[in-house]
Coordinates of C-alpha atoms in Angstrom, one line a residue:
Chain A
X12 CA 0.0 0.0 0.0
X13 CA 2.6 2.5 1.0
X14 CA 4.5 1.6 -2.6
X15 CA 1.6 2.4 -4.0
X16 CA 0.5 5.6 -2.5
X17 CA 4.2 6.7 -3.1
X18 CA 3.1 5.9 -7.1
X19 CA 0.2 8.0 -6.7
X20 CA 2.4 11.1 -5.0
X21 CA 5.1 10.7 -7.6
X22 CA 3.7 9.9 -10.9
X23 CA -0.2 10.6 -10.4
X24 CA 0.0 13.9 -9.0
X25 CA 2.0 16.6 -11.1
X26 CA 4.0 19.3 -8.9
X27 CA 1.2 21.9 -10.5
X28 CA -1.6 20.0 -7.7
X29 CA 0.6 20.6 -4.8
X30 CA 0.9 23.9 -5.5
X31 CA -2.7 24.4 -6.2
X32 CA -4.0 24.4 -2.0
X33 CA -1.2 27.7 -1.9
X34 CA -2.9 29.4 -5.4
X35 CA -6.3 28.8 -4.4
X36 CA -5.9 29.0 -0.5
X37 CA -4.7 32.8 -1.4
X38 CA -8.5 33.4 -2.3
X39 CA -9.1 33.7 1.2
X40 CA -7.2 37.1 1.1
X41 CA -10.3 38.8 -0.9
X42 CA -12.4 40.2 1.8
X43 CA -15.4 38.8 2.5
X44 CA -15.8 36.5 -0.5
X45 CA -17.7 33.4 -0.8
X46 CA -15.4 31.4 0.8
X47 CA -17.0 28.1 -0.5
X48 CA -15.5 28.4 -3.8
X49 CA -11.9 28.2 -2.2
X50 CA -12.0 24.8 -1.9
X51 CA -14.4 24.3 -4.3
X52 CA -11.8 25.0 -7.1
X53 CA -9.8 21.6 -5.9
X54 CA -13.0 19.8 -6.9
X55 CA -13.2 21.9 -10.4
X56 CA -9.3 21.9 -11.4
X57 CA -7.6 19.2 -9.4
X58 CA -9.9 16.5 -9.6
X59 CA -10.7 16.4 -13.2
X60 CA -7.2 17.2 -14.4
X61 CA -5.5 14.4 -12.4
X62 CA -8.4 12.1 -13.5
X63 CA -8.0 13.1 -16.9
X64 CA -3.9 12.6 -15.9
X65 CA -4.9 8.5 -15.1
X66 CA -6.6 8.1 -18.5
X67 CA -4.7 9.3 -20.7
X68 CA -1.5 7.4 -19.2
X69 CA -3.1 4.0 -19.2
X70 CA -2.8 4.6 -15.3
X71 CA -5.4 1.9 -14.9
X72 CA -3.5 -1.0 -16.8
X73 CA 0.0 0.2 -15.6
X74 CA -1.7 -0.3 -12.1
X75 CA -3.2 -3.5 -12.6
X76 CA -0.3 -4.9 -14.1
X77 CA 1.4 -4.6 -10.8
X78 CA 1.6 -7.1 -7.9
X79 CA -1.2 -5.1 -5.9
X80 CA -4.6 -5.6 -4.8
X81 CA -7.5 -4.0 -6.4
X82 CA -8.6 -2.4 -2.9
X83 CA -5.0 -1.6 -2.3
X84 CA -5.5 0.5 -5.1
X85 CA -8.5 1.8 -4.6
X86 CA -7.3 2.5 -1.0
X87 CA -4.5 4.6 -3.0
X88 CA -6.4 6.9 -5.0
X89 CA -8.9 7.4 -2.4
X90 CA -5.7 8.5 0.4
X91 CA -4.4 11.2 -2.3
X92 CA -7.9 12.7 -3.0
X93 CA -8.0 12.8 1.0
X94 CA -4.6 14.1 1.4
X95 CA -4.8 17.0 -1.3
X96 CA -8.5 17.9 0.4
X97 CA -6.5 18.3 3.7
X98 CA -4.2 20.1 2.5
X99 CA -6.5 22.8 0.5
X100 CA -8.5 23.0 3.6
X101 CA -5.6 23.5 5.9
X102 CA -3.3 26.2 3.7
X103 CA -6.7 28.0 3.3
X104 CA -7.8 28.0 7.0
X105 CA -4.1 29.7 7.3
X106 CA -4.7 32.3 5.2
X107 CA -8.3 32.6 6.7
X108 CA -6.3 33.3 9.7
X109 CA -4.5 36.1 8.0
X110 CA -7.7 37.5 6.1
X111 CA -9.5 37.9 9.4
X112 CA -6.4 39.9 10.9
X113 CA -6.1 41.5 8.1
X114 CA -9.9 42.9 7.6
X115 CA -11.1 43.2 11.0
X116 CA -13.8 45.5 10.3
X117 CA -15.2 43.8 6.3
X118 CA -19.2 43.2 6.8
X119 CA -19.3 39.5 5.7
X120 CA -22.7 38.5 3.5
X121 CA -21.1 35.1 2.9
X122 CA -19.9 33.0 6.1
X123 CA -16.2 34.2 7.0
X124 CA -13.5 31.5 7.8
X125 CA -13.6 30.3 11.3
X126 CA -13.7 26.6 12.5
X127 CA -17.2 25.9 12.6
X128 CA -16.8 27.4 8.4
X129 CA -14.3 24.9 8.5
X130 CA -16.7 22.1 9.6
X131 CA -19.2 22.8 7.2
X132 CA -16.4 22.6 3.9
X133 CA -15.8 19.3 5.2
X134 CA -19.2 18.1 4.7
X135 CA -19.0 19.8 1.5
X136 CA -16.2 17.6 0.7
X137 CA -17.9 14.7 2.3
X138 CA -20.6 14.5 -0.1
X139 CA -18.0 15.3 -3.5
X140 CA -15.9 12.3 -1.9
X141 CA -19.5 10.0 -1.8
X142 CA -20.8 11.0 -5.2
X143 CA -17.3 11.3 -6.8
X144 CA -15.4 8.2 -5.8
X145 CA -18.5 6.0 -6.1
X146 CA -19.2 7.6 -9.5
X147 CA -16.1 6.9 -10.9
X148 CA -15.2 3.5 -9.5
X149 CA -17.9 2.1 -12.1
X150 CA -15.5 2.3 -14.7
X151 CA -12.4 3.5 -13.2
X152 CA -11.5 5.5 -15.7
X153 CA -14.5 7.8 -16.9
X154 CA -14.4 10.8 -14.8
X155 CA -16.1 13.6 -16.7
X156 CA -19.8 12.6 -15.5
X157 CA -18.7 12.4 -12.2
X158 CA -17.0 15.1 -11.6
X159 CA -20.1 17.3 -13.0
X160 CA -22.6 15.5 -10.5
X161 CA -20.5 15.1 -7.2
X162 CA -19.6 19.2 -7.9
X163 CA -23.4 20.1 -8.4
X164 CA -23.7 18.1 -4.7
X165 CA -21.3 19.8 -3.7
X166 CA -22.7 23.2 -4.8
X167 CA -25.8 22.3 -3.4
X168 CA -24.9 22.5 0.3
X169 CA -22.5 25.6 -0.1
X170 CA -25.4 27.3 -1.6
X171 CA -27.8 25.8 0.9
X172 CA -25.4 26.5 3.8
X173 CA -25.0 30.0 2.6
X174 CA -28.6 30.0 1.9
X175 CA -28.9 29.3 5.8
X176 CA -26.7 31.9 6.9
X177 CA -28.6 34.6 5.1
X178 CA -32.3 33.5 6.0
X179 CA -31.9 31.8 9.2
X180 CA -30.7 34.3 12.1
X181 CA -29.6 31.2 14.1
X182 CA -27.6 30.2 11.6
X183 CA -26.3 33.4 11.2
X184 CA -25.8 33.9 14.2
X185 CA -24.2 31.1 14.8
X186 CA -21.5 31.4 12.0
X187 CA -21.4 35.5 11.6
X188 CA -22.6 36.7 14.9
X189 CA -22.0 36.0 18.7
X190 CA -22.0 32.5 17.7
X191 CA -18.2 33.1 16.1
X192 CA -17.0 33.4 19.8
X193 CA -18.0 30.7 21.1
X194 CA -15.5 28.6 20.4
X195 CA -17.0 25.2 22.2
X196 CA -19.8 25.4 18.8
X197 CA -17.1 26.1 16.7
X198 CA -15.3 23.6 17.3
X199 CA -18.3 20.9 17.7
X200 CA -19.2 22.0 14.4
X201 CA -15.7 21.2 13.2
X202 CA -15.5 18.0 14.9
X203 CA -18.5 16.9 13.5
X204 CA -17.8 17.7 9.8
X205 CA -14.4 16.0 10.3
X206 CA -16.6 12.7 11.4
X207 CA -18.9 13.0 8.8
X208 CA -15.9 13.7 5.8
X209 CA -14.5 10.2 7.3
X210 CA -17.8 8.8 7.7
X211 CA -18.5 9.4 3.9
X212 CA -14.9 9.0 2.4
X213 CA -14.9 5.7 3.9
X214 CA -18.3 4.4 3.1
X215 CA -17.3 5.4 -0.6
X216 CA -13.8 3.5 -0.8
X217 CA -16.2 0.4 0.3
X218 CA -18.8 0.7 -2.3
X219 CA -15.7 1.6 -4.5
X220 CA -13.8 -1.2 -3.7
X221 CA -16.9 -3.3 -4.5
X222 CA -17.4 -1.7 -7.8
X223 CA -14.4 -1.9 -8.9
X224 CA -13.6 -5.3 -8.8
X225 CA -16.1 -5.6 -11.6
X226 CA -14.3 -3.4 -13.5
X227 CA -12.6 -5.1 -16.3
X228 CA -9.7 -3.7 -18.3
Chain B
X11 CA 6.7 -28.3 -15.7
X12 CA 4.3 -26.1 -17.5
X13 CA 4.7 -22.1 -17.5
X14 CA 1.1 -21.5 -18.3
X15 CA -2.1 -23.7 -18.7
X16 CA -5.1 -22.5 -19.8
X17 CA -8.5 -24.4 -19.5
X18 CA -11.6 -23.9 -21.2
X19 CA -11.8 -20.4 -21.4
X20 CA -14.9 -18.7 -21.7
X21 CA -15.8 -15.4 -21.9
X22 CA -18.9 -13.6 -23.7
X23 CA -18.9 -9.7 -25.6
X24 CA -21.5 -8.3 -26.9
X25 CA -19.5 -9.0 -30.1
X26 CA -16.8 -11.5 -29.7
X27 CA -16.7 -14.2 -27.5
X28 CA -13.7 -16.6 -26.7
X29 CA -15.2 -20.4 -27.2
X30 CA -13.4 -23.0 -25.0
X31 CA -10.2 -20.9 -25.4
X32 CA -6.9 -23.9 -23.6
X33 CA -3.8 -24.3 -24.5
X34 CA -0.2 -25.0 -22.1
X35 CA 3.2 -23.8 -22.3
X36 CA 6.3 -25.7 -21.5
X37 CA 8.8 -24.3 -19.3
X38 CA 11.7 -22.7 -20.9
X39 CA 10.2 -22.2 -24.0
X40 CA 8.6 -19.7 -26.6
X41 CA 5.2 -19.9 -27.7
X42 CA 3.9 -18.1 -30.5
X43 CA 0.1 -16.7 -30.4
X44 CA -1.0 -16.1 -33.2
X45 CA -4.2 -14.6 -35.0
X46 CA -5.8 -11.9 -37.2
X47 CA -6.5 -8.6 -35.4
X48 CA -9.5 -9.2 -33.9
X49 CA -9.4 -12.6 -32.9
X50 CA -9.3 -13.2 -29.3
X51 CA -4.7 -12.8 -28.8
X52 CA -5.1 -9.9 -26.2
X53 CA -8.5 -10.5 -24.9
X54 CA -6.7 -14.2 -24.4
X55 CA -3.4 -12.5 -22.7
X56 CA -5.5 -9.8 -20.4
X57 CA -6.8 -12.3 -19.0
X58 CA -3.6 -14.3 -18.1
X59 CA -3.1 -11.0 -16.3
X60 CA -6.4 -11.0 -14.8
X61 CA -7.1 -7.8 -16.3
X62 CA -10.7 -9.4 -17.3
X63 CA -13.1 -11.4 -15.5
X64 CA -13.9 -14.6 -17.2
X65 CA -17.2 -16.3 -17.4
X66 CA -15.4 -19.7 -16.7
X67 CA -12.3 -21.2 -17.3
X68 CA -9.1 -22.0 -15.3
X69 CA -5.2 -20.4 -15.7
X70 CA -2.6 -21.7 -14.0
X71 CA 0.7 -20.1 -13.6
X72 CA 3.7 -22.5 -12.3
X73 CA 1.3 -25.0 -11.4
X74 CA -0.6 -22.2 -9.5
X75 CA -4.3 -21.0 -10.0
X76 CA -3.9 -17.2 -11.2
X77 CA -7.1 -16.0 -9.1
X78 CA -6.1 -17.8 -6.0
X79 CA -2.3 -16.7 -6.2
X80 CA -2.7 -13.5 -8.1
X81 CA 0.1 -11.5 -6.1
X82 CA 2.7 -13.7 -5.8
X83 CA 2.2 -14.6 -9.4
X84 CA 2.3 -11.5 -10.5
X85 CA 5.6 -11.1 -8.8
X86 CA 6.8 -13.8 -11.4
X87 CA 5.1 -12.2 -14.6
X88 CA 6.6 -10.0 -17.0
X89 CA 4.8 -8.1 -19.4
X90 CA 4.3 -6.0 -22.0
X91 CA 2.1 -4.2 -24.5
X92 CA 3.2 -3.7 -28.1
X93 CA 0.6 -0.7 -28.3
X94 CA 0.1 0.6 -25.1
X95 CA 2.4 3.4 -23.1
X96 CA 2.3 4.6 -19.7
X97 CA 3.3 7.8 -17.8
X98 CA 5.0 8.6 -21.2
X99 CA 6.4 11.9 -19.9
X100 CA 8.0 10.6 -17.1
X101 CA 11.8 9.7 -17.5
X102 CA 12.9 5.8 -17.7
X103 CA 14.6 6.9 -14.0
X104 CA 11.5 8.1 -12.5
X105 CA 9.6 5.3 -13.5
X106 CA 11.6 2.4 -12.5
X107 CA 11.9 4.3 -8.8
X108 CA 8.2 3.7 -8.6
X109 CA 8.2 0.4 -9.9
X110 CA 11.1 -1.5 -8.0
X111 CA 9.7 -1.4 -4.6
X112 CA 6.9 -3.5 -5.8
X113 CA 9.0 -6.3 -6.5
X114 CA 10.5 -8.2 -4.0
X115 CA 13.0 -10.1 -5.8
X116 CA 14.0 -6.8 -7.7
X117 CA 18.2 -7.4 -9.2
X118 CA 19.4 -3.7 -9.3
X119 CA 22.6 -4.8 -11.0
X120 CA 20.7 -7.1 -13.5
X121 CA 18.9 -3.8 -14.6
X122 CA 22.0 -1.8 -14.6
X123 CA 23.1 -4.7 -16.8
X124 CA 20.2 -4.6 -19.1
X125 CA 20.1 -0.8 -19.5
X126 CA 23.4 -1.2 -20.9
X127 CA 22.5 -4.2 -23.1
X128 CA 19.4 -2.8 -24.1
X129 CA 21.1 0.8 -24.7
X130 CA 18.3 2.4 -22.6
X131 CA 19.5 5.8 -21.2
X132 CA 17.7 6.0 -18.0
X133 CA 17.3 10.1 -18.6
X134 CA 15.5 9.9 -21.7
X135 CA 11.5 10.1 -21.2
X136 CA 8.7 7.0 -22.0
X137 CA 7.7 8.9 -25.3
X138 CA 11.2 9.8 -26.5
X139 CA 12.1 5.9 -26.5
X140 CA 11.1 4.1 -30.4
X141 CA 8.4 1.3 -30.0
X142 CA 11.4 -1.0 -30.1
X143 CA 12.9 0.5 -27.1
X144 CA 9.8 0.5 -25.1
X145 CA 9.6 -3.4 -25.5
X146 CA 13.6 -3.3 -24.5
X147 CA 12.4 -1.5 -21.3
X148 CA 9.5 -3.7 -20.0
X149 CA 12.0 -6.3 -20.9
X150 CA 14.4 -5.0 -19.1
X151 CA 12.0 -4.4 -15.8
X152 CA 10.1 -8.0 -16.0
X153 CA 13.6 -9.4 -16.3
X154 CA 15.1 -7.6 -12.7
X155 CA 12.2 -8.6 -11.2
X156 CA 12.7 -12.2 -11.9
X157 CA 10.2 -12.4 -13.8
X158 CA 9.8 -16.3 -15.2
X159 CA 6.9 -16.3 -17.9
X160 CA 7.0 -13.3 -19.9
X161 CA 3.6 -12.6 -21.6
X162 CA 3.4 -10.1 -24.4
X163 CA 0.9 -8.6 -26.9
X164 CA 2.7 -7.9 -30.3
X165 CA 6.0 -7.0 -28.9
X166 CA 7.6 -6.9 -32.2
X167 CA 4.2 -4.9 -34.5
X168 CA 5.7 -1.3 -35.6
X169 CA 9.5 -2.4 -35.0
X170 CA 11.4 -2.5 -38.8
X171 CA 13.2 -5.6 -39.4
X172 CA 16.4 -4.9 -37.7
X173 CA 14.9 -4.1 -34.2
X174 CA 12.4 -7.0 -35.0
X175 CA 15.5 -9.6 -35.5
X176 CA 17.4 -7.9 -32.9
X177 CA 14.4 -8.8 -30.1
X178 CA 13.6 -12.0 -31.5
X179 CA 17.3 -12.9 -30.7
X180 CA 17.3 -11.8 -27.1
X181 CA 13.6 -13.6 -26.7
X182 CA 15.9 -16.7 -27.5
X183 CA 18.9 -15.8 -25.3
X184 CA 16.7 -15.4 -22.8
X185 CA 14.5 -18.9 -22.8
X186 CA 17.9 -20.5 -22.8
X187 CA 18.7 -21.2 -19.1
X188 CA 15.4 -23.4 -19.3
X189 CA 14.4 -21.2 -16.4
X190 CA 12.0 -18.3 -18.4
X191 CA 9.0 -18.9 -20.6
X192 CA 7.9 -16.4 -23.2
X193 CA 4.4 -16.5 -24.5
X194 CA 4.5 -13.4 -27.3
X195 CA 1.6 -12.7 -29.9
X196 CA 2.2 -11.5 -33.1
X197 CA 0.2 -11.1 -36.3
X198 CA 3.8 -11.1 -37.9
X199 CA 4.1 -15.0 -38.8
X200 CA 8.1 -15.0 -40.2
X201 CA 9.0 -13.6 -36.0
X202 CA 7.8 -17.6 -35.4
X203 CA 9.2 -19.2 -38.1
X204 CA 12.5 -17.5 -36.4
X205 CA 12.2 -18.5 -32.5
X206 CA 8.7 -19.9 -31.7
X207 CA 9.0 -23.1 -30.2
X208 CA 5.1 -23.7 -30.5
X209 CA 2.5 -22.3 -31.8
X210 CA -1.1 -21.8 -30.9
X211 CA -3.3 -20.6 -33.9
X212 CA -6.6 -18.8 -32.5
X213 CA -9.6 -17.8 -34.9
X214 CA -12.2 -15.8 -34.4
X215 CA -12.4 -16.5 -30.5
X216 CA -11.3 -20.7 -30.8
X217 CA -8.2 -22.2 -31.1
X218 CA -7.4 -24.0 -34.2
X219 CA -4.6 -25.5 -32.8
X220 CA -1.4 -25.2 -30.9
X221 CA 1.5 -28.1 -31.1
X222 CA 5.1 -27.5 -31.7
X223 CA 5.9 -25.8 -34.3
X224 CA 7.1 -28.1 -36.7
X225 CA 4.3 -30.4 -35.7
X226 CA 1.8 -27.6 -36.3
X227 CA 2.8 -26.9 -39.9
X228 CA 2.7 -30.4 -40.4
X229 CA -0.8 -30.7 -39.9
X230 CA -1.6 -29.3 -43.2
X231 CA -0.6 -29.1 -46.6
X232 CA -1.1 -26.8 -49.5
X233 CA -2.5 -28.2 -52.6
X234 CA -2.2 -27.3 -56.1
X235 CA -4.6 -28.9 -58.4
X236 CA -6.9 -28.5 -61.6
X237 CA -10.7 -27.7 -61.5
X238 CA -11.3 -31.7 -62.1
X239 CA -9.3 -32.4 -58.8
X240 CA -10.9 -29.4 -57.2
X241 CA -14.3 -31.4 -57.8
X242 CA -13.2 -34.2 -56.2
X243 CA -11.7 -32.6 -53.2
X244 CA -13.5 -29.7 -52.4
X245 CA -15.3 -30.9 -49.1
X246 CA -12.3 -31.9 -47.9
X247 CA -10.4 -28.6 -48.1
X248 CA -10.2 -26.0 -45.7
X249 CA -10.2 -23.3 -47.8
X250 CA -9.2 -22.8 -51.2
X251 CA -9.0 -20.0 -53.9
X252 CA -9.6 -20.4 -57.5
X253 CA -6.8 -19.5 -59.9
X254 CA -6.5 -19.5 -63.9
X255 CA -4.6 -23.0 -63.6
X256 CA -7.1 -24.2 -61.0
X257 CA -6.8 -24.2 -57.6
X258 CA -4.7 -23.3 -54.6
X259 CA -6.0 -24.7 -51.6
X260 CA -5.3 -25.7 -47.0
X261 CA -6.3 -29.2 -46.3
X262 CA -5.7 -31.2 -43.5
X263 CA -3.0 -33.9 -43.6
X264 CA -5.0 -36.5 -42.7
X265 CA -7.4 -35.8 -45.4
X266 CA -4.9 -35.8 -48.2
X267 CA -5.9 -39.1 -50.3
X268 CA -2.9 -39.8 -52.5
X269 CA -4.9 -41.2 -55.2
X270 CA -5.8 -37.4 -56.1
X271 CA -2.7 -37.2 -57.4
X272 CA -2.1 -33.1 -57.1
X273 CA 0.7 -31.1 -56.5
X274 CA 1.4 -30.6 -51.9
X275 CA 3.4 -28.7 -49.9
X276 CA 4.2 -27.8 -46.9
X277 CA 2.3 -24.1 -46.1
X278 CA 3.7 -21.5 -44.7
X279 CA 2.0 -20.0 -41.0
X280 CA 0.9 -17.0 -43.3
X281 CA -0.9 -19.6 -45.8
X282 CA -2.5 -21.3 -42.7
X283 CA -4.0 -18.0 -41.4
X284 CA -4.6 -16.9 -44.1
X285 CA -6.9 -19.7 -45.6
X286 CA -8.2 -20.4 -41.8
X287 CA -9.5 -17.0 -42.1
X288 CA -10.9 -17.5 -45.4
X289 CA -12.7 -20.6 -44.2
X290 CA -14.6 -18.3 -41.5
X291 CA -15.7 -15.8 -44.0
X292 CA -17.2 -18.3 -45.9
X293 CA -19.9 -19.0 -43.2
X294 CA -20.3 -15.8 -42.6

């Protein structure tokens, strides 16, 4: 597995994706922006181009030409989809950090970055991760159709979320108000979008696994 | 000891389908698969890599069932694909630092070795390499691994003659030892009249047959004869096509009856195929 996840690091993912988290995670500088699309972008550039990378390099024969399980490399991909979300999400919470020293006094309509903002992006990321990964795994190599539907889910809740935040004055509240100093919600919030983005990674590397065995090459 | 043995084979497409595919492979030697495009050689080979599921059937590797031993065989199977490339903008280094960990048996000074007998520079990139050289390189990987049954899909299609000669020769250095088995396919009949060992003949999803080489051409014989004889003979024949003399025609050995007194020969493997094929399109 960890052979194979160094495969994935070295040959799957071009330098341009690692850099990506420090391009996009400087979005977070533009005061009081819809900070949904931050990470957002990783699940309109990254995704499909390293997808698109797999295909068109016979990634899926190369892979199964080697002495490795099929969920070994399942369990691969999945990790390095994980591992770039972690790192978008962390680089951007930094520059969050910064943005909110920097712009003390910006009016936010959209939610601004703060843990329990932080909790919510990982359900977004949750539900891309569900849709995406299970999506694809039905043929392991198509990646266009799956991309569009797991980043309309994804849309979905940001825009509901947001939705939220605007009509609901609990909501608000809780994510532009009072509710940003205490930190005990924040970091519930957090805590629970963390368990729900393992919840749903993993049950998609299951149904993944299972899907993908049928997959012939 | 057999390298490979393949059972009943069965495996339905929409279009194709492989009927009862079996066949075996001595150890230590080379086997030639032969076939038009189109008729069942790397359908046949991805699944010797398990790269499709079959509908039933049994492979054995070493002695070993491929599904039940699929890792550790695959630590013993080289392989390569005439047509396909991967990571081809990665360099020849890069790629071999990802693939050696894999292999636990890996032989870093048999690859040095084979980089230089090969001529591979390890700097140059996947796509800068001719077709030729891309064989030399899964060679040269399958062969530090310890790889014992090599298994590969038109290694020598797109090479010119030289390169083609050149590979044909190392396939035979290499089966010398006794210890590696090569089962190649090829469309290109004069590679096996060079180093095949045995061949196995497929056709439209069903092997014709597969014997040692010799033995295979033996089977049949091409006949030269008038329209008169062609009257007389014409069930008997495989497949024949009329000429201005008469007729040039593939029959079975077996079936020759002396007392039709026409012209036989020994065929070629391109005459086989070829009237095999014609055979087919005849029911179609």
């Amino acid at each position: 597995m960890y052979n194979l996840l160094m495969k994935e690091l070295k040959l799957g993912v071009g330098p341009f994706f690692y850099a990506m988290p420090f391009l996009t995670g400087a979005l977070m500088l533009i005061p009081g922006w819809l900070y949904f699309l931050v990470t957002l972008y990783f699940c309109f550039i990254t995704v499909p181009n390293m997808f698109a990378g797999y295909k068109t390099q016979n990634d899926l024969i190369f892979t199964s030409m080697l002495p490795v399980t099929k969920k070994d490399s399942v369990k691969a991909k999945v990790s390095v989809v994980v591992l770039l979300e972690l790192m978008h999400i962390a680089v951007a919470s930094i520059y969050g950090l910064i943005s909110t020293r920097l712009y003390p006094n910006v009016t936010y309509f959209f939610f601004p970055p703060s843990p329990g903002f932080w909790g919510l992006t990982f359900v977004m990321l949750a539900i891309f991760n569900l849709v995406f990964i299970v999506m694809y795994y039905k043929t392991a190599y198509k990646y266009g159709a799956p991309t569009i539907v797991s980043v309309t889910a994804a849309i979905l809740f940001a825009g509901g979320a947001e939705w939220l935040g605007i009509q609901s004055s609990f909501v608000s509240d809780l994510f532009k108000g009072a509710g940003l100093d205490n930190l005990a919600a924040q970091y519930s919030i957090l805590l629970a979008g963390i368990a729900i983005f393992a919840i749903f990674t993993i049950i998609a590397y299951y149904i993944a696994i299972k899907r993908f065995e049928k997959v012939e090459m | 000891m057999l390298a490979l043995e393949i059972k009943n084979l069965n495996k339905k497409y929409e279009h194709f389908q492989l009927k009862d595919v079996s066949f075996q492979l001595e150890k230590g030697y080379i086997m030639g698969f032969i076939g038009a495009n189109g008729a069942g050689k790397t359908t046949t080979i991805k699944s010797i890599l398990n790269l499709i599921r079959l509908d039933s059937g049994e492979i054995r590797i070493m002695g070993k069932d491929l599904i039940d031993h699929e890792l550790e065989l695959k630590q013993e199977i080289g392989s390569a694909f005439g047509d396909i490339a991967f990571y081809t903008r990665s360099k020849i280094k890069t790629l071999t630092k990802v693939i050696k960990p894999f292999y636990r048996n890996w032989d870093e000074e048999a690859y040095r070795s084979y980089l230089k007998k090969f001529n591979l520079n390890e700097n140059k990139r996947i796509s800068e390499l001719s077709t030729g050289m891309k064989v030399k390189y899964r060679l040269a990987l399958a062969l530090s691994h310890g790889a014992k049954l090599l298994i590969l899909d038109e290694p020598t299609s797109g090479l010119d003659p030289v390169a083609r000669d050149q590979l044909l020769d190392i396939f035979q250095e290499l089966v010398q030892d006794g210890e590696i088995s090569i089962l190649f396919s090829t469309h290109i009949t004069s590679d096996l009249e060079k180093c095949a060992d045995y061949i196995t003949y497929i056709d439209n999803g069903r092997i014709i047959n597969s014997a040692e080489k010799e033995a295979f051409i033996d089977t049949y014989r091409l006949v030269n004869g008038n329209a008169d004889q062609l009257n007389d003979m014409e069930g008997k024949l495989i497949a024949y096509k009329k000429n201005s003399f008469g007729f040039t025609g593939l029959i079975h050995a077996r079936d020759l009856d002396p007392s039709w007194d026409v012209r036989s020969a020994l065929p070629s493997l391109e005459d086989i195929m070829i009237y095999f094929s014609k055979k087919e399109s005849a029911y179609v």
